Amino acid sequence: MGFDAIYISPIPENAADGYHGYWATDFYSVNSNFGTASDLQALVKAAHDLSTWRLIINCCYCMYGITQVTCIHLPPLYICYILGMYVMLDTVANHAGPTVNGDYSGYTFNSSSLYHPQCDIDYTNQTSIEQCWVANNLPDIGKSSHYLNSCPCFE
């Protein structure tokens, strides 16, 4: 059929009704609908094997706690080009899945202090675009937090 790319929806574990993949609850775990991290690595390797040319991109997901920052690479992502297949992994790194009454305990970013305060986006104001919430229940990750700033994901 002439396909030269594979486009993968966001892979982090999501809220139960976040079928689209953009409501991440655990940036550390692969959504079971995609199989395992090993399954994803096998897919990427199969695409990689189609070409001798490749660009290696590590897709970094960060696991943050209140007292520590741990960064992992999950998985190594290869984008194949020239004669092979492109593998593109979509992700959202600026907001988490919906909260219920501001309870973040089940999320990778498990404290309200790691998010911007709730506000509606004013699309004529760049600061508002960067710091307000996409929707009234999708908390915007506060990338200015010293916990988050120490991770290479946000450099």
CSV table of C-alpha atoms in Angstrom, one decimal:
chain,number,residue,atom,x,y,z
A,1,MET,CA,0.0,0.0,0.0
A,2,GLY,CA,3.0,2.3,0.1
A,3,PHE,CA,2.9,3.2,3.8
A,4,ASP,CA,6.0,4.9,5.1
A,5,ALA,CA,5.0,5.8,8.6
A,6,ILE,CA,3.4,4.5,11.7
A,7,TYR,CA,1.7,7.1,13.9
A,8,ILE,CA,1.0,6.0,17.5
A,9,SER,CA,-1.4,7.6,19.9
A,10,PRO,CA,-0.1,8.6,23.3
A,11,ILE,CA,1.0,5.5,25.2
A,12,PRO,CA,0.9,6.5,28.9
A,13,GLU,CA,-1.7,4.9,31.1
A,14,ASN,CA,-4.9,6.9,30.8
A,15,ALA,CA,-8.1,7.6,32.6
A,16,ALA,CA,-10.7,4.9,31.9
A,17,ASP,CA,-12.7,7.0,29.5
A,18,GLY,CA,-9.7,8.7,27.9
A,19,TYR,CA,-9.9,6.5,24.8
A,20,HIS,CA,-8.0,9.1,22.8
A,21,GLY,CA,-4.9,8.8,24.9
A,22,TYR,CA,-4.6,12.4,26.0
A,23,TRP,CA,-5.8,12.0,29.6
A,24,ALA,CA,-2.6,10.5,31.1
A,25,THR,CA,-2.7,9.4,34.7
A,26,ASP,CA,0.6,7.5,34.9
A,27,PHE,CA,3.4,8.8,32.6
A,28,TYR,CA,5.5,5.8,33.8
A,29,SER,CA,3.3,3.0,32.6
A,30,VAL,CA,2.3,1.9,29.1
A,31,ASN,CA,-1.5,1.9,28.4
A,32,SER,CA,-2.4,-1.8,28.4
A,33,ASN,CA,-4.4,-1.3,25.1
A,34,PHE,CA,-1.0,-1.0,23.4
A,35,GLY,CA,0.4,-4.2,25.0
A,36,THR,CA,3.6,-3.9,27.0
A,37,ALA,CA,6.7,-1.7,26.7
A,38,SER,CA,8.4,-4.8,25.1
A,39,ASP,CA,5.6,-5.0,22.5
A,40,LEU,CA,6.1,-1.4,21.6
A,41,GLN,CA,9.9,-1.8,21.4
A,42,ALA,CA,9.4,-4.8,19.1
A,43,LEU,CA,7.2,-2.7,16.8
A,44,VAL,CA,9.8,0.0,16.6
A,45,LYS,CA,12.6,-2.5,16.0
A,46,ALA,CA,10.6,-4.1,13.2
A,47,ALA,CA,10.2,-0.6,11.5
A,48,HIS,CA,13.9,0.1,12.2
A,49,ASP,CA,14.9,-3.2,10.5
A,50,LEU,CA,13.4,-1.9,7.2
A,51,SER,CA,16.3,0.6,6.8
A,52,THR,CA,20.0,1.0,7.4
A,53,TRP,CA,19.4,4.7,8.0
A,54,ARG,CA,17.9,5.8,11.3
A,55,LEU,CA,17.5,8.7,13.6
A,56,ILE,CA,17.4,7.7,17.3
A,57,ILE,CA,15.1,9.7,19.5
A,58,ASN,CA,14.6,8.9,23.2
A,59,CYS,CA,11.1,9.7,24.2
A,60,CYS,CA,11.5,10.8,27.9
A,61,TYR,CA,8.7,10.4,30.4
A,62,CYS,CA,9.3,11.6,33.9
A,63,MET,CA,8.1,10.1,37.1
A,64,TYR,CA,7.8,12.8,39.7
A,65,GLY,CA,7.2,12.5,43.4
A,66,ILE,CA,7.0,15.2,46.0
A,67,THR,CA,10.5,14.6,47.3
A,68,GLN,CA,12.2,13.1,44.2
A,69,VAL,CA,12.5,13.2,40.5
A,70,THR,CA,13.2,10.1,38.5
A,71,CYS,CA,13.6,10.2,34.8
A,72,ILE,CA,13.3,7.1,32.6
A,73,HIS,CA,13.4,6.4,28.9
A,74,LEU,CA,10.3,4.5,27.9
A,75,PRO,CA,11.0,3.1,25.3
A,76,PRO,CA,13.9,4.0,23.1
A,77,LEU,CA,12.1,5.3,20.0
A,78,TYR,CA,13.6,5.0,16.6
A,79,ILE,CA,12.4,7.1,13.7
A,80,CYS,CA,13.4,5.3,10.4
A,81,TYR,CA,13.8,7.3,7.3
A,82,ILE,CA,15.1,7.1,3.7
A,83,LEU,CA,14.2,3.5,2.8
A,84,GLY,CA,12.4,2.5,6.0
A,85,MET,CA,9.4,3.4,8.1
A,86,TYR,CA,8.9,6.5,10.3
A,87,VAL,CA,7.5,5.7,13.8
A,88,MET,CA,6.0,8.8,15.4
A,89,LEU,CA,4.9,8.7,19.0
A,90,ASP,CA,2.3,11.3,19.9
A,91,THR,CA,2.2,12.5,23.5
A,92,VAL,CA,0.8,15.3,25.7
A,93,ALA,CA,3.2,16.7,28.2
A,94,ASN,CA,1.4,19.8,29.3
A,95,HIS,CA,-1.6,18.4,31.1
A,96,ALA,CA,-2.9,15.4,32.9
A,97,GLY,CA,-6.2,13.5,32.8
A,98,PRO,CA,-9.3,14.9,34.4
A,99,THR,CA,-9.4,15.2,38.2
A,100,VAL,CA,-12.2,14.5,40.6
A,101,ASN,CA,-12.5,17.2,43.2
A,102,GLY,CA,-8.8,18.1,42.7
A,103,ASP,CA,-7.6,14.6,43.8
A,104,TYR,CA,-4.2,14.0,42.2
A,105,SER,CA,-3.2,11.0,44.3
A,106,GLY,CA,-3.6,8.5,41.5
A,107,TYR,CA,-1.4,10.5,39.1
A,108,THR,CA,2.3,10.5,38.4
A,109,PHE,CA,2.2,14.2,39.3
A,110,ASN,CA,0.4,13.6,42.6
A,111,SER,CA,0.3,17.0,44.2
A,112,SER,CA,-1.8,20.1,43.3
A,113,SER,CA,1.5,22.1,43.8
A,114,LEU,CA,2.8,20.6,40.6
A,115,TYR,CA,0.0,22.2,38.5
A,116,HIS,CA,-0.9,25.7,37.6
A,117,PRO,CA,-3.9,27.1,39.3
A,118,GLN,CA,-7.1,26.6,37.3
A,119,CYS,CA,-7.9,29.4,34.9
A,120,ASP,CA,-9.6,29.6,31.5
A,121,ILE,CA,-7.3,30.2,28.5
A,122,ASP,CA,-7.4,33.6,26.9
A,123,TYR,CA,-6.0,32.8,23.4
A,124,THR,CA,-4.9,36.5,22.9
A,125,ASN,CA,-2.5,36.2,25.9
A,126,GLN,CA,0.6,34.0,25.6
A,127,THR,CA,1.1,33.6,29.3
A,128,SER,CA,-2.5,32.5,29.6
A,129,ILE,CA,-2.0,30.0,26.8
A,130,GLU,CA,1.0,28.5,28.5
A,131,GLN,CA,-0.3,28.4,32.1
A,132,CYS,CA,-4.1,28.0,32.0
A,133,TRP,CA,-6.0,24.7,31.7
A,134,VAL,CA,-7.2,23.3,28.4
A,135,ALA,CA,-10.5,22.5,30.1
A,136,ASN,CA,-11.8,23.1,33.6
A,137,ASN,CA,-11.0,19.6,34.7
A,138,LEU,CA,-7.7,19.0,32.8
A,139,PRO,CA,-4.9,20.3,35.1
A,140,ASP,CA,-2.0,22.1,33.4
A,141,ILE,CA,1.4,20.8,34.6
A,142,GLY,CA,3.4,23.6,36.2
A,143,LYS,CA,6.6,23.3,34.4
A,144,SER,CA,8.2,26.1,36.5
A,145,SER,CA,8.1,23.7,39.5
A,146,HIS,CA,11.7,23.1,40.7
A,147,TYR,CA,10.8,19.3,40.8
A,148,LEU,CA,9.9,19.4,37.1
A,149,ASN,CA,12.5,21.8,36.0
A,150,SER,CA,15.3,19.4,37.1
A,151,CYS,CA,14.1,16.9,34.5
A,152,PRO,CA,15.6,16.9,30.9
A,153,CYS,CA,12.0,16.4,29.6
A,154,PHE,CA,11.3,20.1,30.1
A,155,GLU,CA,14.7,21.5,28.9
